Amino acid sequence: MEASPSPRSAAHHRPAAGPGDAPHVVVVGGGISGLAAAHRLQGAGARVTVLEGSGRLGGKLWAGEVGGVPVDLGAESMLARRPEAVGLARAVGLGDRLQSPTTATAALWSRGALRPMPKGHVMGVPGDPAALAPSGVLTPEGLARIEEDTHLPRTEVGEDVAVGRYVAQRLGREVVDRLVEPLLGGVYAGDAYQISMRAAVPQLYQAARAERSLLAGVQELQRRAAERPAAQGPVFAGLSGGIGTLPAAVAASLRAGGAEVRTGAEVTGLARTPGGWRVVVTGSEGTRQLDADGVVVAVPAPAAAALLVDQAPAAAAELATVEYASMALVSLAFRRADLATSPSGSGFLVPPVEGRHIKAATFAGNKWGWVQAGGPDIFVVRTSLGRAGESAVLDREDAELVELSRTDLREAIGLDARPVDQRVVRWHGGLPQYPVGHLERVARVRAAVAAVPGLALCGAYQDGVGIPACVATASSAADALLATLATAARPGE
C-alpha cells in the first residue's frame, strides 16, 4: 500500500495540533462506530475529521422507504437495556423519537407451522422445560432429552466453547436446532455450532462455569435479571422514522460543533510522522494528505487490516482472519385491503433445519407505530435471507429474492397478495462472526494497536454486533486515544 501520494497530487490539510492546541483526530469510517467515536472525541474537546469512503453515512444503519412508507433498510432496533445507544440518541436530540415496539409477540416457523415463541429462555436456552411444551416447538423426545440435564455430569467449558456444542451436550440438539439457532442466527447470521459462547452469550458462559446443570444456571440468570430495575422496561427501542436516522443526527451534531464529516472520501494510506499521522485520502477532488495527532480506524476488519499492514502488522494479520456473513433484506409493501387476513405479532424466525429460503420475517407494520402511521393503508413486511456460508443467495436477481420471500410468506402465513412496492438491499460482509477464540483474537489486536502511538480501533468485530456494543467500543477507543495523546503532550512522562 502506498503510504503517501506523489507530490504532484498531494495537498496537505489541517496541520496537527501544536502545544496547547486541541488535538486533531481523523476518524476513518462513517458507520455508527466511527460517528460515535467522533462524537465522544468532540465532546472531550478534540478537533475531528470523519472520512467515509462510500457515498453515505451510517453503515448498516440506513433509513429508506417502500411503498411511500419510511422503513429501515438495515438494522431496525437497539437494545434499550444497555445505555450506550439510547444515550447517544438522546445526546443528539432524538430522545423524543425513541419508541418501544408496539408488539413483541413473535413466533417460530418450526415443524411446518407457526408456533408461539416460548417464554423464559436465554438466547433460546430454556430454564423450565414445562414452559416449552405448550408451544409445540419441540417434539416429546426433545422435551424428554432436556430433562437429562438434571443428572448429567458437569460438561467442562474451558476457556471457551461453541454455544451449539455445549447446549446440545446438555439439552440435546433439538434445543439448538429449533431454538438457539434461529435466535442466535438472528443476531449474527452465523452457525450456533461455531459461535463462541463466551463472546456471544457471556452470561450463559458464566452460568455454565458456575453450575453443573444448565437448566439451573439459566434459572439463576433469570432470577437475577428479574431483580434488576432495568428488567422492567422494554428490551428493545427504535426511532420514529427508523434507526437509520441516527447517523444523520450524529453527523449534524458533529458539524454543528465544527467537525468536518465527508462522504466519498476513501482513506487509502496511513503513515506515522514525527508529529503524529499522515492520512492519505482519495475522492472526487483527487488525492490529498491530512495531518493528524491521532487516528481512529472504524471500518470493517478486512478494510482495517489493509490500512494497518505497514503501521501495525501484527494487528493487521489478526484482523485479516475475521470472517463475515452476508445477507439480503427484502422489504415488501402490501395494500392492507389486499390481505385476506392481517398478520398478527411482530413476525417470526425460521430455524435453518426447516430448509426454507428466509431466516426471518418482521411485520414492520405491526411492530413499529411510526411505520403504521406513515402508511395506514400499507402493510410492510421485511424478510432476511442468507447466513454464514450461504452468500450465494445474494447472487440471485432482486425479483428472484422477492419471489423466494413471497413463497415462504405464503406457506407460513397464507400471505398471497402481490406487493405494490419492494426494495432489496444486499449486505455483503454485513456481520462479523464470533467463533471460539474470538475474545483472545480481539485481545491480541488491542495489544498490538496499543503499542502504536496515536492509533485506536473500534467496530462491530470487537465486543458485539449490536448498536450499543458498537457505541461502547467507539467510546472506549476515543477515551484510550485521548489518554495517550494527553500523555504524549506532557513532557517528561
mmCIF file of C-alpha atoms in Angstrom, residues 47-319:
data_model
loop_
_atom_site.group_PDB
_atom_site.id
_atom_site.type_symbol
_atom_site.label_atom_id
_atom_site.label_comp_id
_atom_site.label_asym_id
_atom_site.label_seq_id
_atom_site.Cartn_x
_atom_site.Cartn_y
_atom_site.Cartn_z
ATOM 1 C CA ARG A 47 -10.969 18.641 16.576
ATOM 2 C CA VAL A 48 -12.447 15.877 14.459
ATOM 3 C CA THR A 49 -12.476 14.905 10.805
ATOM 4 C CA VAL A 50 -14.659 11.954 9.764
ATOM 5 C CA LEU A 51 -13.867 10.318 6.420
ATOM 6 C CA GLU A 52 -16.320 7.846 4.882
ATOM 7 C CA GLY A 53 -15.351 6.138 1.652
ATOM 8 C CA SER A 54 -18.859 5.390 0.410
ATOM 9 C CA GLY A 55 -21.489 7.875 -0.668
ATOM 10 C CA ARG A 56 -23.468 7.816 2.575
ATOM 11 C CA LEU A 57 -23.012 7.681 6.332
ATOM 12 C CA GLY A 58 -24.375 5.065 8.696
ATOM 13 C CA GLY A 59 -23.024 1.721 7.536
ATOM 14 C CA LYS A 60 -25.608 -0.936 8.448
ATOM 15 C CA LEU A 61 -27.998 1.778 9.661
ATOM 16 C CA TRP A 62 -29.928 3.034 6.641
ATOM 17 C CA ALA A 63 -33.304 4.764 6.532
ATOM 18 C CA GLY A 64 -35.322 4.438 3.346
ATOM 19 C CA GLU A 65 -38.864 3.791 2.229
ATOM 20 C CA VAL A 66 -41.020 1.250 0.443
ATOM 21 C CA GLY A 67 -44.475 1.974 -0.889
ATOM 22 C CA GLY A 68 -44.086 5.559 0.289
ATOM 23 C CA VAL A 69 -43.686 4.383 3.887
ATOM 24 C CA PRO A 70 -40.480 5.052 5.848
ATOM 25 C CA VAL A 71 -38.666 1.845 6.767
ATOM 26 C CA ASP A 72 -35.241 0.719 7.916
ATOM 27 C CA LEU A 73 -33.218 -0.968 5.191
ATOM 28 C CA GLY A 74 -30.680 -2.262 7.702
ATOM 29 C CA ALA A 75 -30.750 -2.625 11.473
ATOM 30 C CA GLU A 76 -34.144 -1.660 12.876
ATOM 31 C CA SER A 77 -33.735 -1.637 16.663
ATOM 32 C CA MET A 78 -31.289 -1.402 19.539
ATOM 33 C CA LEU A 79 -31.135 -2.895 22.998
ATOM 34 C CA ALA A 80 -32.858 -0.491 25.367
ATOM 35 C CA ARG A 81 -31.484 -2.171 28.479
ATOM 36 C CA ARG A 82 -27.977 -1.051 27.605
ATOM 37 C CA PRO A 83 -27.422 2.702 27.943
ATOM 38 C CA GLU A 84 -24.935 3.463 25.163
ATOM 39 C CA ALA A 85 -27.074 3.690 22.015
ATOM 40 C CA VAL A 86 -30.131 5.177 23.724
ATOM 41 C CA GLY A 87 -27.819 7.705 25.380
ATOM 42 C CA LEU A 88 -26.269 8.671 22.043
ATOM 43 C CA ALA A 89 -29.717 9.163 20.502
ATOM 44 C CA ARG A 90 -30.707 11.457 23.360
ATOM 45 C CA ALA A 91 -27.416 13.352 23.164
ATOM 46 C CA VAL A 92 -28.027 14.280 19.517
ATOM 47 C CA GLY A 93 -31.607 15.402 20.074
ATOM 48 C CA LEU A 94 -33.581 12.262 19.236
ATOM 49 C CA GLY A 95 -34.827 11.495 22.732
ATOM 50 C CA ASP A 96 -38.424 12.361 21.898
ATOM 51 C CA ARG A 97 -38.346 9.979 18.923
ATOM 52 C CA LEU A 98 -37.357 6.889 20.890
ATOM 53 C CA GLN A 99 -40.114 4.279 20.680
ATOM 54 C CA SER A 100 -40.707 0.789 22.006
ATOM 55 C CA PRO A 101 -42.164 -1.881 19.715
ATOM 56 C CA THR A 102 -45.945 -1.834 19.762
ATOM 57 C CA THR A 103 -45.888 -5.633 19.936
ATOM 58 C CA ALA A 104 -43.215 -8.099 20.984
ATOM 59 C CA THR A 105 -45.226 -11.237 20.235
ATOM 60 C CA ALA A 106 -43.001 -13.293 17.943
ATOM 61 C CA ALA A 107 -43.275 -16.812 16.554
ATOM 62 C CA LEU A 108 -41.138 -19.652 15.257
ATOM 63 C CA TRP A 109 -41.863 -21.339 11.928
ATOM 64 C CA SER A 110 -40.987 -24.800 13.121
ATOM 65 C CA ARG A 111 -42.057 -28.262 12.023
ATOM 66 C CA GLY A 112 -44.357 -26.863 9.368
ATOM 67 C CA ALA A 113 -46.318 -24.397 11.480
ATOM 68 C CA LEU A 114 -46.062 -21.021 13.164
ATOM 69 C CA ARG A 115 -45.648 -21.614 16.873
ATOM 70 C CA PRO A 116 -45.515 -19.033 19.660
ATOM 71 C CA MET A 117 -42.030 -18.082 20.799
ATOM 72 C CA PRO A 118 -41.519 -19.776 24.178
ATOM 73 C CA LYS A 119 -41.016 -17.568 27.223
ATOM 74 C CA GLY A 120 -38.333 -17.888 29.863
ATOM 75 C CA HIS A 121 -35.161 -18.543 27.881
ATOM 76 C CA VAL A 122 -31.694 -17.074 27.453
ATOM 77 C CA MET A 123 -30.948 -16.850 23.729
ATOM 78 C CA GLY A 124 -33.153 -19.877 23.190
ATOM 79 C CA VAL A 125 -31.830 -21.889 26.134
ATOM 80 C CA PRO A 126 -34.760 -22.701 28.420
ATOM 81 C CA GLY A 127 -34.819 -22.639 32.181
ATOM 82 C CA ASP A 128 -38.090 -24.539 32.550
ATOM 83 C CA PRO A 129 -38.860 -27.401 30.128
ATOM 84 C CA ALA A 130 -42.522 -27.360 31.172
ATOM 85 C CA ALA A 131 -42.889 -23.875 29.687
ATOM 86 C CA LEU A 132 -41.766 -25.216 26.304
ATOM 87 C CA ALA A 133 -44.329 -27.980 25.964
ATOM 88 C CA PRO A 134 -47.403 -25.844 25.059
ATOM 89 C CA SER A 135 -45.574 -24.146 22.171
ATOM 90 C CA GLY A 136 -45.096 -27.376 20.252
ATOM 91 C CA VAL A 137 -41.673 -26.195 19.073
ATOM 92 C CA LEU A 138 -40.007 -29.375 20.343
ATOM 93 C CA THR A 139 -41.076 -32.982 19.967
ATOM 94 C CA PRO A 140 -41.877 -35.105 23.047
ATOM 95 C CA GLU A 141 -38.488 -36.741 22.540
ATOM 96 C CA GLY A 142 -36.803 -33.350 22.506
ATOM 97 C CA LEU A 143 -38.546 -32.333 25.708
ATOM 98 C CA ALA A 144 -37.551 -35.586 27.388
ATOM 99 C CA ARG A 145 -33.931 -35.062 26.364
ATOM 100 C CA ILE A 146 -33.842 -31.698 28.152
ATOM 101 C CA GLU A 147 -34.667 -33.405 31.439
ATOM 102 C CA GLU A 148 -31.445 -35.428 31.241
ATOM 103 C CA ASP A 149 -29.521 -32.254 32.077
ATOM 104 C CA THR A 150 -30.565 -32.558 35.722
ATOM 105 C CA HIS A 151 -28.482 -35.699 36.260
ATOM 106 C CA LEU A 152 -25.738 -35.453 33.625
ATOM 107 C CA PRO A 153 -22.216 -34.905 34.965
ATOM 108 C CA ARG A 154 -20.690 -31.460 34.522
ATOM 109 C CA THR A 155 -19.691 -30.505 30.969
ATOM 110 C CA GLU A 156 -16.387 -28.643 31.085
ATOM 111 C CA VAL A 157 -16.326 -25.469 29.016
ATOM 112 C CA GLY A 158 -12.668 -24.487 29.487
ATOM 113 C CA GLU A 159 -11.636 -21.080 28.223
ATOM 114 C CA ASP A 160 -14.326 -21.081 25.570
ATOM 115 C CA VAL A 161 -16.800 -23.352 23.810
ATOM 116 C CA ALA A 162 -19.223 -23.113 20.905
ATOM 117 C CA VAL A 163 -22.761 -22.307 22.026
ATOM 118 C CA GLY A 164 -24.359 -25.088 19.996
ATOM 119 C CA ARG A 165 -21.872 -27.724 21.055
ATOM 120 C CA TYR A 166 -22.325 -27.065 24.764
ATOM 121 C CA VAL A 167 -26.119 -26.700 24.704
ATOM 122 C CA ALA A 168 -26.505 -29.850 22.588
ATOM 123 C CA GLN A 169 -24.441 -31.814 25.103
ATOM 124 C CA ARG A 170 -26.597 -30.615 27.974
ATOM 125 C CA LEU A 171 -30.089 -30.354 26.482
ATOM 126 C CA GLY A 172 -29.967 -32.084 23.110
ATOM 127 C CA ARG A 173 -29.722 -30.969 19.502
ATOM 128 C CA GLU A 174 -33.411 -30.112 19.180
ATOM 129 C CA VAL A 175 -32.991 -27.176 21.560
ATOM 130 C CA VAL A 176 -30.077 -25.920 19.466
ATOM 131 C CA ASP A 177 -31.654 -26.526 16.071
ATOM 132 C CA ARG A 178 -35.151 -25.273 16.902
ATOM 133 C CA LEU A 179 -34.486 -22.508 19.439
ATOM 134 C CA VAL A 180 -30.864 -21.407 19.762
ATOM 135 C CA GLU A 181 -30.057 -21.382 16.036
ATOM 136 C CA PRO A 182 -32.877 -19.055 14.916
ATOM 137 C CA LEU A 183 -32.382 -16.646 17.836
ATOM 138 C CA LEU A 184 -28.592 -16.544 17.684
ATOM 139 C CA GLY A 185 -28.701 -16.540 13.896
ATOM 140 C CA GLY A 186 -30.982 -13.528 14.009
ATOM 141 C CA VAL A 187 -28.187 -11.595 15.694
ATOM 142 C CA TYR A 188 -25.064 -12.948 13.981
ATOM 143 C CA ALA A 189 -26.411 -14.701 10.867
ATOM 144 C CA GLY A 190 -23.990 -17.425 11.888
ATOM 145 C CA ASP A 191 -23.790 -21.074 12.910
ATOM 146 C CA ALA A 192 -24.543 -21.780 16.571
ATOM 147 C CA TYR A 193 -22.189 -24.755 16.446
ATOM 148 C CA GLN A 194 -19.330 -22.376 15.607
ATOM 149 C CA ILE A 195 -20.175 -19.229 17.586
ATOM 150 C CA SER A 196 -18.274 -18.585 20.813
ATOM 151 C CA MET A 197 -20.438 -18.788 23.913
ATOM 152 C CA ARG A 198 -18.011 -16.656 25.895
ATOM 153 C CA ALA A 199 -18.118 -13.874 23.275
ATOM 154 C CA ALA A 200 -21.727 -14.039 22.061
ATOM 155 C CA VAL A 201 -23.623 -15.097 25.205
ATOM 156 C CA PRO A 202 -21.246 -14.337 28.094
ATOM 157 C CA GLN A 203 -23.913 -14.690 30.771
ATOM 158 C CA LEU A 204 -24.562 -18.250 29.591
ATOM 159 C CA TYR A 205 -20.840 -18.976 29.683
ATOM 160 C CA GLN A 206 -20.647 -17.803 33.288
ATOM 161 C CA ALA A 207 -23.671 -19.925 34.176
ATOM 162 C CA ALA A 208 -22.035 -22.947 32.574
ATOM 163 C CA ARG A 209 -18.935 -22.428 34.684
ATOM 164 C CA ALA A 210 -20.883 -21.861 37.887
ATOM 165 C CA GLU A 211 -23.479 -24.644 37.707
ATOM 166 C CA ARG A 212 -23.347 -28.326 36.863
ATOM 167 C CA SER A 213 -26.871 -28.147 35.414
ATOM 168 C CA LEU A 214 -27.518 -25.759 32.529
ATOM 169 C CA LEU A 215 -31.197 -25.549 33.477
ATOM 170 C CA ALA A 216 -30.221 -24.483 36.977
ATOM 171 C CA GLY A 217 -27.782 -21.939 35.563
ATOM 172 C CA VAL A 218 -30.434 -20.378 33.325
ATOM 173 C CA GLN A 219 -32.918 -20.258 36.189
ATOM 174 C CA GLU A 220 -30.375 -18.387 38.298
ATOM 175 C CA LEU A 221 -29.725 -15.931 35.461
ATOM 176 C CA GLN A 222 -33.440 -15.278 35.141
ATOM 177 C CA ARG A 223 -33.820 -14.759 38.879
ATOM 178 C CA ARG A 224 -31.015 -12.187 38.924
ATOM 179 C CA ALA A 225 -32.325 -10.433 35.825
ATOM 180 C CA ALA A 226 -35.789 -10.109 37.336
ATOM 181 C CA GLU A 227 -34.300 -8.305 40.327
ATOM 182 C CA ARG A 228 -32.672 -5.602 38.208
ATOM 183 C CA PRO A 229 -34.739 -2.410 37.759
ATOM 184 C CA ALA A 230 -33.902 -2.276 34.052
ATOM 185 C CA ALA A 231 -35.586 -5.632 33.577
ATOM 186 C CA GLN A 232 -38.981 -3.947 33.995
ATOM 187 C CA GLY A 233 -38.565 -1.762 30.903
ATOM 188 C CA PRO A 234 -38.750 -2.698 27.209
ATOM 189 C CA VAL A 235 -35.938 -4.848 25.836
ATOM 190 C CA PHE A 236 -35.634 -3.025 22.511
ATOM 191 C CA ALA A 237 -36.094 0.513 21.230
ATOM 192 C CA GLY A 238 -36.441 2.075 17.829
ATOM 193 C CA LEU A 239 -36.646 5.607 16.477
ATOM 194 C CA SER A 240 -39.606 7.224 14.778
ATOM 195 C CA GLY A 241 -38.543 7.365 11.146
ATOM 196 C CA GLY A 242 -36.159 4.457 11.650
ATOM 197 C CA ILE A 243 -32.927 3.655 13.450
ATOM 198 C CA GLY A 244 -31.328 4.683 10.175
ATOM 199 C CA THR A 245 -31.989 8.325 11.084
ATOM 200 C CA LEU A 246 -29.477 8.149 13.951
ATOM 201 C CA PRO A 247 -26.286 8.528 11.835
ATOM 202 C CA ALA A 248 -27.526 11.734 10.183
ATOM 203 C CA ALA A 249 -28.396 13.195 13.572
ATOM 204 C CA VAL A 250 -24.944 12.387 14.952
ATOM 205 C CA ALA A 251 -23.310 13.858 11.852
ATOM 206 C CA ALA A 252 -25.384 17.036 12.168
ATOM 207 C CA SER A 253 -24.300 17.370 15.794
ATOM 208 C CA LEU A 254 -20.667 16.910 14.799
ATOM 209 C CA ARG A 255 -20.854 19.528 12.057
ATOM 210 C CA ALA A 256 -22.579 21.970 14.401
ATOM 211 C CA GLY A 257 -19.588 21.568 16.712
ATOM 212 C CA GLY A 258 -17.123 22.354 13.943
ATOM 213 C CA ALA A 259 -16.193 18.855 12.769
ATOM 214 C CA GLU A 260 -15.623 18.009 9.130
ATOM 215 C CA VAL A 261 -17.699 14.992 8.056
ATOM 216 C CA ARG A 262 -17.121 13.829 4.493
ATOM 217 C CA THR A 263 -18.504 11.052 2.331
ATOM 218 C CA GLY A 264 -16.860 9.818 -0.861
ATOM 219 C CA ALA A 265 -13.510 10.233 0.889
ATOM 220 C CA GLU A 266 -11.672 6.903 0.880
ATOM 221 C CA VAL A 267 -8.634 6.584 3.117
ATOM 222 C CA THR A 268 -6.017 4.736 1.081
ATOM 223 C CA GLY A 269 -2.992 5.103 3.326
ATOM 224 C CA LEU A 270 -1.838 5.741 6.872
ATOM 225 C CA ALA A 271 1.692 6.664 7.884
ATOM 226 C CA ARG A 272 3.352 7.691 11.122
ATOM 227 C CA THR A 273 5.098 11.078 11.143
ATOM 228 C CA PRO A 274 7.314 12.723 13.796
ATOM 229 C CA GLY A 275 4.296 14.760 14.926
ATOM 230 C CA GLY A 276 1.551 12.158 14.610
ATOM 231 C CA TRP A 277 -0.077 10.712 11.496
ATOM 232 C CA ARG A 278 -0.438 11.417 7.806
ATOM 233 C CA VAL A 279 -3.705 10.222 6.286
ATOM 234 C CA VAL A 280 -3.945 9.718 2.534
ATOM 235 C CA VAL A 281 -7.448 10.410 1.188
ATOM 236 C CA THR A 282 -8.768 9.764 -2.314
ATOM 237 C CA GLY A 283 -12.026 11.277 -3.515
ATOM 238 C CA SER A 284 -13.645 13.340 -6.240
ATOM 239 C CA GLU A 285 -11.077 16.094 -5.646
ATOM 240 C CA GLY A 286 -8.175 13.729 -6.265
ATOM 241 C CA THR A 287 -5.707 12.596 -3.625
ATOM 242 C CA ARG A 288 -4.651 14.667 -0.665
ATOM 243 C CA GLN A 289 -2.982 14.301 2.710
ATOM 244 C CA LEU A 290 -4.263 15.217 6.145
ATOM 245 C CA ASP A 291 -2.012 15.590 9.149
ATOM 246 C CA ALA A 292 -3.451 14.458 12.473
ATOM 247 C CA ASP A 293 -2.377 13.847 16.037
ATOM 248 C CA GLY A 294 -4.356 10.617 16.212
ATOM 249 C CA VAL A 295 -6.389 8.225 14.094
ATOM 250 C CA VAL A 296 -9.411 6.072 14.931
ATOM 251 C CA VAL A 297 -9.941 3.272 12.408
ATOM 252 C CA ALA A 298 -13.651 2.400 12.416
ATOM 253 C CA VAL A 299 -14.086 0.264 9.312
ATOM 254 C CA PRO A 300 -14.762 -3.490 8.981
ATOM 255 C CA ALA A 301 -11.904 -5.813 9.851
ATOM 256 C CA PRO A 302 -10.721 -6.584 6.282
ATOM 257 C CA ALA A 303 -10.509 -2.873 5.413
ATOM 258 C CA ALA A 304 -8.777 -2.136 8.720
ATOM 259 C CA ALA A 305 -6.273 -4.913 8.025
ATOM 260 C CA ALA A 306 -5.394 -3.387 4.646
ATOM 261 C CA LEU A 307 -4.840 0.046 6.193
ATOM 262 C CA LEU A 308 -2.707 -1.215 9.084
ATOM 263 C CA VAL A 309 -0.499 -3.731 7.283
ATOM 264 C CA ASP A 310 2.518 -1.382 7.428
ATOM 265 C CA GLN A 311 1.907 0.513 10.668
ATOM 266 C CA ALA A 312 0.535 -2.318 12.842
ATOM 267 C CA PRO A 313 1.329 -5.585 11.021
ATOM 268 C CA ALA A 314 0.505 -7.875 13.967
ATOM 269 C CA ALA A 315 -2.945 -6.314 14.333
ATOM 270 C CA ALA A 316 -3.485 -6.434 10.566
ATOM 271 C CA ALA A 317 -2.676 -10.152 10.467
ATOM 272 C CA GLU A 318 -5.286 -10.867 13.145
ATOM 273 C CA LEU A 319 -7.918 -8.628 11.558
#
